[in-house]
mmCIF file of C-alpha atoms in Angstrom:
data_model
loop_
_atom_site.group_PDB
_atom_site.id
_atom_site.type_symbol
_atom_site.label_atom_id
_atom_site.label_comp_id
_atom_site.label_asym_id
_atom_site.label_seq_id
_atom_site.Cartn_x
_atom_site.Cartn_y
_atom_site.Cartn_z
ATOM 1 C CA MET A 1 36.373 14.237 35.684
ATOM 2 C CA ARG A 2 37.661 13.000 38.463
ATOM 3 C CA ARG A 3 41.714 11.873 37.787
ATOM 4 C CA CYS A 4 44.405 14.320 38.521
ATOM 5 C CA CYS A 5 43.852 17.485 36.413
ATOM 6 C CA GLN A 6 47.763 17.658 35.811
ATOM 7 C CA GLY A 7 47.920 13.865 35.415
ATOM 8 C CA ALA A 8 44.748 14.623 32.551
ATOM 9 C CA GLY A 9 47.688 17.344 31.332
ATOM 10 C CA LEU A 10 45.260 20.326 32.365
ATOM 11 C CA PRO A 11 47.277 21.917 35.340
ATOM 12 C CA CYS A 12 46.225 22.169 38.790
ATOM 13 C CA LEU A 13 43.115 23.636 39.385
ATOM 14 C CA PHE A 14 43.982 24.313 43.356
ATOM 15 C CA LYS A 15 46.075 27.418 41.971
ATOM 16 C CA GLY A 16 44.772 30.488 42.194
ATOM 17 C CA VAL A 17 42.108 29.181 44.297
ATOM 18 C CA GLY A 18 41.829 33.108 44.972
ATOM 19 C CA MET A 19 40.808 34.637 41.723
ATOM 20 C CA ALA A 20 38.332 34.862 41.528
ATOM 21 C CA GLY A 21 35.740 32.106 39.338
ATOM 22 C CA ALA A 22 38.396 29.811 40.686
ATOM 23 C CA ARG A 23 37.765 26.443 41.646
ATOM 24 C CA GLN A 24 39.124 24.222 43.163
ATOM 25 C CA PRO A 25 39.118 20.720 42.696
ATOM 26 C CA ARG A 26 36.635 18.072 45.209
ATOM 27 C CA PHE A 27 37.105 15.134 47.349
ATOM 28 C CA LEU A 28 34.128 13.280 47.416
ATOM 29 C CA LEU A 29 34.762 10.960 50.733
ATOM 30 C CA VAL A 30 31.765 8.861 51.550
ATOM 31 C CA PHE A 31 31.428 6.850 55.391
ATOM 32 C CA ASP A 32 29.782 4.193 56.843
ATOM 33 C CA PHE A 33 28.324 4.498 60.684
ATOM 34 C CA ASP A 34 28.490 1.128 62.375
ATOM 35 C CA GLU A 35 31.799 -0.648 63.540
ATOM 36 C CA THR A 36 33.569 2.761 61.219
ATOM 37 C CA ILE A 37 32.644 5.903 63.055
ATOM 38 C CA VAL A 38 30.829 4.851 65.733
ATOM 39 C CA ASP A 39 32.998 1.428 67.420
ATOM 40 C CA GLU A 40 29.877 -0.859 67.944
ATOM 41 C CA ASN A 41 26.800 -2.141 65.648
ATOM 42 C CA SER A 42 24.280 0.596 66.620
ATOM 43 C CA ASP A 43 22.081 -2.109 66.913
ATOM 44 C CA ASP A 44 23.626 -4.437 69.216
ATOM 45 C CA SER A 45 23.742 -0.739 71.508
ATOM 46 C CA VAL A 46 20.182 -0.732 71.605
ATOM 47 C CA LEU A 47 19.046 -4.568 72.394
ATOM 48 C CA ARG A 48 22.446 -4.818 75.103
ATOM 49 C CA GLY A 49 20.667 -5.872 78.358
ATOM 50 C CA ARG A 50 17.152 -4.886 77.149
ATOM 51 C CA ALA A 51 14.746 -9.194 77.420
ATOM 52 C CA LEU A 52 13.593 -10.712 73.695
ATOM 53 C CA PRO A 53 11.500 -13.306 73.644
ATOM 54 C CA GLU A 54 12.457 -16.116 71.555
ATOM 55 C CA PRO A 55 11.592 -15.179 68.272
ATOM 56 C CA LEU A 56 12.845 -11.999 68.139
ATOM 57 C CA ARG A 57 16.208 -13.214 70.154
ATOM 58 C CA HIS A 58 17.955 -13.514 66.148
ATOM 59 C CA SER A 59 16.967 -12.726 62.760
ATOM 60 C CA PRO A 60 15.561 -14.945 60.978
ATOM 61 C CA ALA A 61 18.116 -16.703 58.534
ATOM 62 C CA GLY A 62 17.679 -15.416 54.568
ATOM 63 C CA GLY A 63 14.830 -13.219 56.070
ATOM 64 C CA SER A 64 15.325 -9.326 56.081
ATOM 65 C CA TYR A 65 16.917 -7.785 58.621
ATOM 66 C CA ASN A 66 15.701 -4.628 58.377
ATOM 67 C CA GLU A 67 12.210 -5.596 58.556
ATOM 68 C CA HIS A 68 13.882 -7.735 61.452
ATOM 69 C CA MET A 69 14.138 -4.729 63.584
ATOM 70 C CA GLN A 70 10.547 -3.023 62.755
ATOM 71 C CA ARG A 71 10.139 -6.026 64.575
ATOM 72 C CA VAL A 72 11.496 -5.682 67.369
ATOM 73 C CA LEU A 73 11.388 -2.112 67.536
ATOM 74 C CA GLY A 74 7.761 -2.490 67.474
ATOM 75 C CA TYR A 75 8.526 -4.944 70.494
ATOM 76 C CA LEU A 76 10.075 -2.582 73.008
ATOM 77 C CA GLY A 77 7.515 -0.106 72.452
ATOM 78 C CA GLU A 78 4.801 -1.816 73.295
ATOM 79 C CA GLN A 79 7.776 -2.504 76.843
ATOM 80 C CA GLY A 80 7.122 1.122 77.434
ATOM 81 C CA VAL A 81 11.031 1.774 75.546
ATOM 82 C CA ARG A 82 10.881 5.364 73.679
ATOM 83 C CA PRO A 83 12.504 7.181 71.680
ATOM 84 C CA ALA A 84 14.526 9.467 74.605
ATOM 85 C CA ASP A 85 15.828 5.966 75.923
ATOM 86 C CA PHE A 86 16.778 4.934 72.737
ATOM 87 C CA ARG A 87 17.930 8.074 71.426
ATOM 88 C CA ALA A 88 20.458 8.307 74.820
ATOM 89 C CA VAL A 89 21.881 4.675 73.862
ATOM 90 C CA TYR A 90 22.575 6.470 70.014
ATOM 91 C CA GLU A 91 25.180 9.639 71.747
ATOM 92 C CA ASN A 92 26.684 7.142 73.511
ATOM 93 C CA ILE A 93 28.043 5.134 71.546
ATOM 94 C CA PRO A 94 31.137 5.077 71.504
ATOM 95 C CA LEU A 95 33.925 6.784 67.787
ATOM 96 C CA SER A 96 35.244 4.448 66.368
ATOM 97 C CA PRO A 97 39.826 4.202 67.387
ATOM 98 C CA GLY A 98 40.788 7.279 66.085
ATOM 99 C CA MET A 99 37.174 8.738 64.471
ATOM 100 C CA ALA A 100 37.831 12.121 66.755
ATOM 101 C CA GLU A 101 40.605 12.635 65.202
ATOM 102 C CA LEU A 102 39.684 12.147 61.827
ATOM 103 C CA PHE A 103 36.999 14.205 62.373
ATOM 104 C CA GLN A 104 38.955 17.228 63.614
ATOM 105 C CA PHE A 105 40.995 17.229 60.758
ATOM 106 C CA LEU A 106 38.332 16.932 58.636
ATOM 107 C CA SER A 107 36.380 20.640 60.135
ATOM 108 C CA LYS A 108 39.467 21.742 59.207
ATOM 109 C CA HIS A 109 39.368 21.511 55.402
ATOM 110 C CA GLN A 110 35.967 21.458 55.226
ATOM 111 C CA GLU A 111 36.805 23.130 51.287
ATOM 112 C CA LEU A 112 38.343 20.311 49.902
ATOM 113 C CA LEU A 113 36.501 17.293 51.224
ATOM 114 C CA GLU A 114 33.162 16.876 50.367
ATOM 115 C CA LEU A 115 31.189 14.550 53.191
ATOM 116 C CA VAL A 116 28.154 12.102 53.006
ATOM 117 C CA LEU A 117 26.915 9.042 55.437
ATOM 118 C CA ILE A 118 26.364 5.685 53.964
ATOM 119 C CA SER A 119 24.645 3.698 55.862
ATOM 120 C CA ASP A 120 22.010 0.608 56.998
ATOM 121 C CA ALA A 121 21.413 1.534 60.353
ATOM 122 C CA ASN A 122 18.992 4.147 60.478
ATOM 123 C CA VAL A 123 18.759 8.648 60.390
ATOM 124 C CA PHE A 124 17.131 8.764 63.860
ATOM 125 C CA GLY A 125 20.180 7.276 65.464
ATOM 126 C CA ILE A 126 23.387 8.543 63.297
ATOM 127 C CA GLU A 127 21.683 12.415 64.018
ATOM 128 C CA ALA A 128 21.795 11.160 67.112
ATOM 129 C CA LYS A 129 25.045 10.255 67.520
ATOM 130 C CA LEU A 130 26.491 13.172 65.205
ATOM 131 C CA ARG A 131 24.672 15.837 66.815
ATOM 132 C CA ALA A 132 26.432 14.826 70.012
ATOM 133 C CA ALA A 133 29.168 14.564 69.010
ATOM 134 C CA GLY A 134 29.869 17.943 66.904
ATOM 135 C CA VAL A 135 30.046 16.564 64.465
ATOM 136 C CA ARG A 136 26.726 16.206 61.839
ATOM 137 C CA SER A 137 27.624 19.840 60.434
ATOM 138 C CA LEU A 138 30.700 17.856 58.849
ATOM 139 C CA PHE A 139 27.967 15.324 56.512
ATOM 140 C CA ARG A 140 25.897 16.929 53.393
ATOM 141 C CA LYS A 141 23.698 14.173 53.617
ATOM 142 C CA ILE A 142 22.890 11.479 54.672
ATOM 143 C CA PHE A 143 21.533 8.023 53.361
ATOM 144 C CA SER A 144 19.656 5.989 55.351
ATOM 145 C CA ASN A 145 16.464 3.801 56.095
ATOM 146 C CA PRO A 146 14.394 6.296 57.546
ATOM 147 C CA ALA A 147 12.793 5.687 61.369
ATOM 148 C CA GLY A 148 10.463 8.432 62.756
ATOM 149 C CA VAL A 149 7.771 8.500 65.669
ATOM 150 C CA ASP A 150 4.271 7.233 65.320
ATOM 151 C CA ARG A 151 1.116 8.318 66.764
ATOM 152 C CA ARG A 152 2.154 5.541 69.537
ATOM 153 C CA GLY A 153 4.848 7.757 70.650
ATOM 154 C CA PHE A 154 6.360 4.113 69.552
ATOM 155 C CA LEU A 155 10.685 4.187 67.040
ATOM 156 C CA THR A 156 9.370 3.467 64.048
ATOM 157 C CA LEU A 157 11.821 2.045 61.305
ATOM 158 C CA GLY A 158 10.981 1.807 57.346
ATOM 159 C CA PRO A 159 13.414 0.277 55.061
ATOM 160 C CA TYR A 160 15.800 2.874 52.590
ATOM 161 C CA HIS A 161 14.084 1.360 48.915
ATOM 162 C CA GLY A 162 14.394 -0.752 46.159
ATOM 163 C CA HIS A 163 16.551 -2.920 44.357
ATOM 164 C CA ARG A 164 18.005 -5.754 41.569
ATOM 165 C CA CYS A 165 21.243 -5.580 43.122
ATOM 166 C CA PRO A 166 21.965 -9.782 44.253
ATOM 167 C CA ARG A 167 25.019 -8.267 46.652
ATOM 168 C CA CYS A 168 23.639 -5.961 48.661
ATOM 169 C CA PRO A 169 20.280 -6.380 51.181
ATOM 170 C CA PRO A 170 17.140 -6.316 50.261
ATOM 171 C CA ASN A 171 16.255 -2.682 51.710
ATOM 172 C CA MET A 172 20.000 -1.427 50.566
ATOM 173 C CA CYS A 173 22.116 -1.529 47.890
ATOM 174 C CA LYS A 174 25.482 1.478 48.888
ATOM 175 C CA GLY A 175 26.175 1.072 45.106
ATOM 176 C CA LYS A 176 23.230 2.077 43.770
ATOM 177 C CA ILE A 177 23.198 5.073 46.070
ATOM 178 C CA LEU A 178 26.592 6.865 46.323
ATOM 179 C CA GLY A 179 26.830 6.035 42.044
ATOM 180 C CA GLU A 180 23.076 7.712 41.855
ATOM 181 C CA TYR A 181 24.550 10.780 44.260
ATOM 182 C CA LEU A 182 27.832 11.539 42.048
ATOM 183 C CA GLN A 183 25.045 11.864 39.093
ATOM 184 C CA GLU A 184 23.040 14.678 40.654
ATOM 185 C CA ARG A 185 26.067 16.651 42.142
ATOM 186 C CA ALA A 186 28.002 15.558 37.644
ATOM 187 C CA ARG A 187 24.239 17.238 37.066
ATOM 188 C CA GLU A 188 24.592 20.019 39.304
ATOM 189 C CA ASP A 189 28.077 20.694 38.018
ATOM 190 C CA VAL A 190 29.734 18.871 41.194
ATOM 191 C CA GLU A 191 32.731 16.962 40.259
ATOM 192 C CA PHE A 192 35.019 14.918 42.304
ATOM 193 C CA GLN A 193 38.590 14.174 41.484
ATOM 194 C CA ARG A 194 38.534 11.485 43.664
ATOM 195 C CA VAL A 195 36.395 9.064 45.279
ATOM 196 C CA LEU A 196 37.595 8.326 48.887
ATOM 197 C CA TYR A 197 34.940 5.036 50.476
ATOM 198 C CA VAL A 198 36.068 4.314 54.989
ATOM 199 C CA GLY A 199 33.441 1.150 55.779
ATOM 200 C CA ASP A 200 33.867 -2.222 57.125
ATOM 201 C CA GLY A 201 30.986 -4.857 56.365
ATOM 202 C CA ALA A 202 30.356 -6.921 53.404
ATOM 203 C CA ASN A 203 27.122 -4.152 52.505
ATOM 204 C CA ASP A 204 30.229 -1.538 51.477
ATOM 205 C CA PHE A 205 31.930 -3.930 49.443
ATOM 206 C CA CYS A 206 29.357 -3.232 46.585
ATOM 207 C CA PRO A 207 30.293 0.711 46.370
ATOM 208 C CA ALA A 208 33.522 0.140 47.232
ATOM 209 C CA GLY A 209 33.414 -2.682 44.180
ATOM 210 C CA THR A 210 32.311 0.461 42.194
ATOM 211 C CA LEU A 211 35.540 2.854 42.685
ATOM 212 C CA THR A 212 38.260 3.803 39.999
ATOM 213 C CA ALA A 213 41.913 4.122 39.791
ATOM 214 C CA ALA A 214 42.037 7.466 40.551
ATOM 215 C CA ASP A 215 40.227 6.274 44.193
ATOM 216 C CA VAL A 216 40.779 5.320 47.146
ATOM 217 C CA ALA A 217 39.507 2.696 49.492
ATOM 218 C CA PHE A 218 39.418 2.150 53.657
ATOM 219 C CA PRO A 219 38.437 -1.034 54.976
ATOM 220 C CA ARG A 220 39.060 -1.253 58.272
ATOM 221 C CA LYS A 221 41.635 -3.896 59.203
ATOM 222 C CA GLY A 222 40.545 -6.819 59.681
ATOM 223 C CA TYR A 223 35.974 -6.961 59.011
ATOM 224 C CA PRO A 224 34.401 -8.249 56.413
ATOM 225 C CA MET A 225 34.689 -5.309 53.781
ATOM 226 C CA HIS A 226 38.631 -6.231 54.317
ATOM 227 C CA ARG A 227 38.637 -9.819 53.891
ATOM 228 C CA LEU A 228 35.948 -9.714 50.547
ATOM 229 C CA ILE A 229 38.679 -6.738 48.636
ATOM 230 C CA GLN A 230 41.359 -9.140 49.874
ATOM 231 C CA GLU A 231 39.527 -11.939 48.386
ATOM 232 C CA ARG A 232 39.068 -10.016 44.960
ATOM 233 C CA GLN A 233 41.867 -9.278 44.242
ATOM 234 C CA GLU A 234 43.585 -12.297 45.222
ATOM 235 C CA LYS A 235 40.885 -14.063 42.613
ATOM 236 C CA GLN A 236 40.441 -11.537 39.758
ATOM 237 C CA PRO A 237 44.089 -10.015 40.279
ATOM 238 C CA GLY A 238 43.124 -6.467 38.236
ATOM 239 C CA ALA A 239 40.007 -6.785 38.765
ATOM 240 C CA PHE A 240 39.196 -3.912 42.295
ATOM 241 C CA GLN A 241 40.144 -0.881 41.436
ATOM 242 C CA ALA A 242 40.807 1.021 43.757
ATOM 243 C CA ALA A 243 44.191 2.511 46.349
ATOM 244 C CA VAL A 244 43.380 0.266 49.017
ATOM 245 C CA VAL A 245 43.813 1.425 51.877
ATOM 246 C CA PRO A 246 43.330 -0.625 55.766
ATOM 247 C CA TRP A 247 42.681 1.389 58.586
ATOM 248 C CA GLU A 248 42.462 0.201 62.479
ATOM 249 C CA SER A 249 42.332 3.836 64.021
ATOM 250 C CA ALA A 250 41.129 6.688 61.681
ATOM 251 C CA THR A 251 44.642 8.587 61.878
ATOM 252 C CA GLU A 252 45.367 6.626 59.342
ATOM 253 C CA VAL A 253 42.791 7.661 57.571
ATOM 254 C CA ALA A 254 43.456 11.423 58.396
ATOM 255 C CA ARG A 255 47.374 11.088 57.940
ATOM 256 C CA TYR A 256 46.619 9.646 54.449
ATOM 257 C CA LEU A 257 44.134 12.864 53.503
ATOM 258 C CA GLN A 258 46.659 14.917 55.217
ATOM 259 C CA GLU A 259 49.093 14.145 52.593
ATOM 260 C CA LEU A 260 46.844 13.627 49.292
ATOM 261 C CA LEU A 261 45.774 17.581 50.379
ATOM 262 C CA ARG A 262 49.429 18.425 50.497
ATOM 263 C CA ARG A 263 50.075 16.918 46.869
ATOM 264 C CA LYS A 264 46.518 18.694 45.989
ATOM 265 C CA CYS A 265 46.445 16.277 42.990
#
């Protein structure tokens, strides 16, 4: 079950958590990365100040942005830009407003909140930033496009997976990733009372649309995810089931979570 235990007519599982064999309910907290955890698009960050030839200055209309970035990284590698140079940029991308405070709060409640990250950026950059911020250990799993160093010493990028979702870019459907993760955890006998999703982009609207009435979507205020949710609510009242809590500072997310944990269920 992912609904509140008391709401389902059962005793709250938070009671007696110190007893042998007692099992605490868990909340799954899902984060995006670009313009959510960090306050910039990380691809823009690593390209800032670097000259690109005209064919690489803009991703082709209707083409795969992931494939475009593969070509961009290959070109930069040929110009002598090495993974260490990219890592230094990723490490210094600023966190979004209030995000450091939110992570401080989450570090105190790791027994109740399981964190995962789903991002269309890349694993190399995400790992670099999370480690630099001292928060990598908070995340149980990171789902992002694979990135590594080839035998030339170039940073390379690949697609995460294939899928059939018409709303998402061809290299990644976050809704599919979230659904498969919930299934995987259920097979491991871990089921969440609520899924809490923090994001900003249009590609976060797909997984947010799979949330239930027990869940919460935290769209960054004024960003595409927020606008798409508002449009869905206006055109199809009731079609978007999750509670919606827009945020400008991640401290607003922390306050909501604090109240959720205080209520226990």
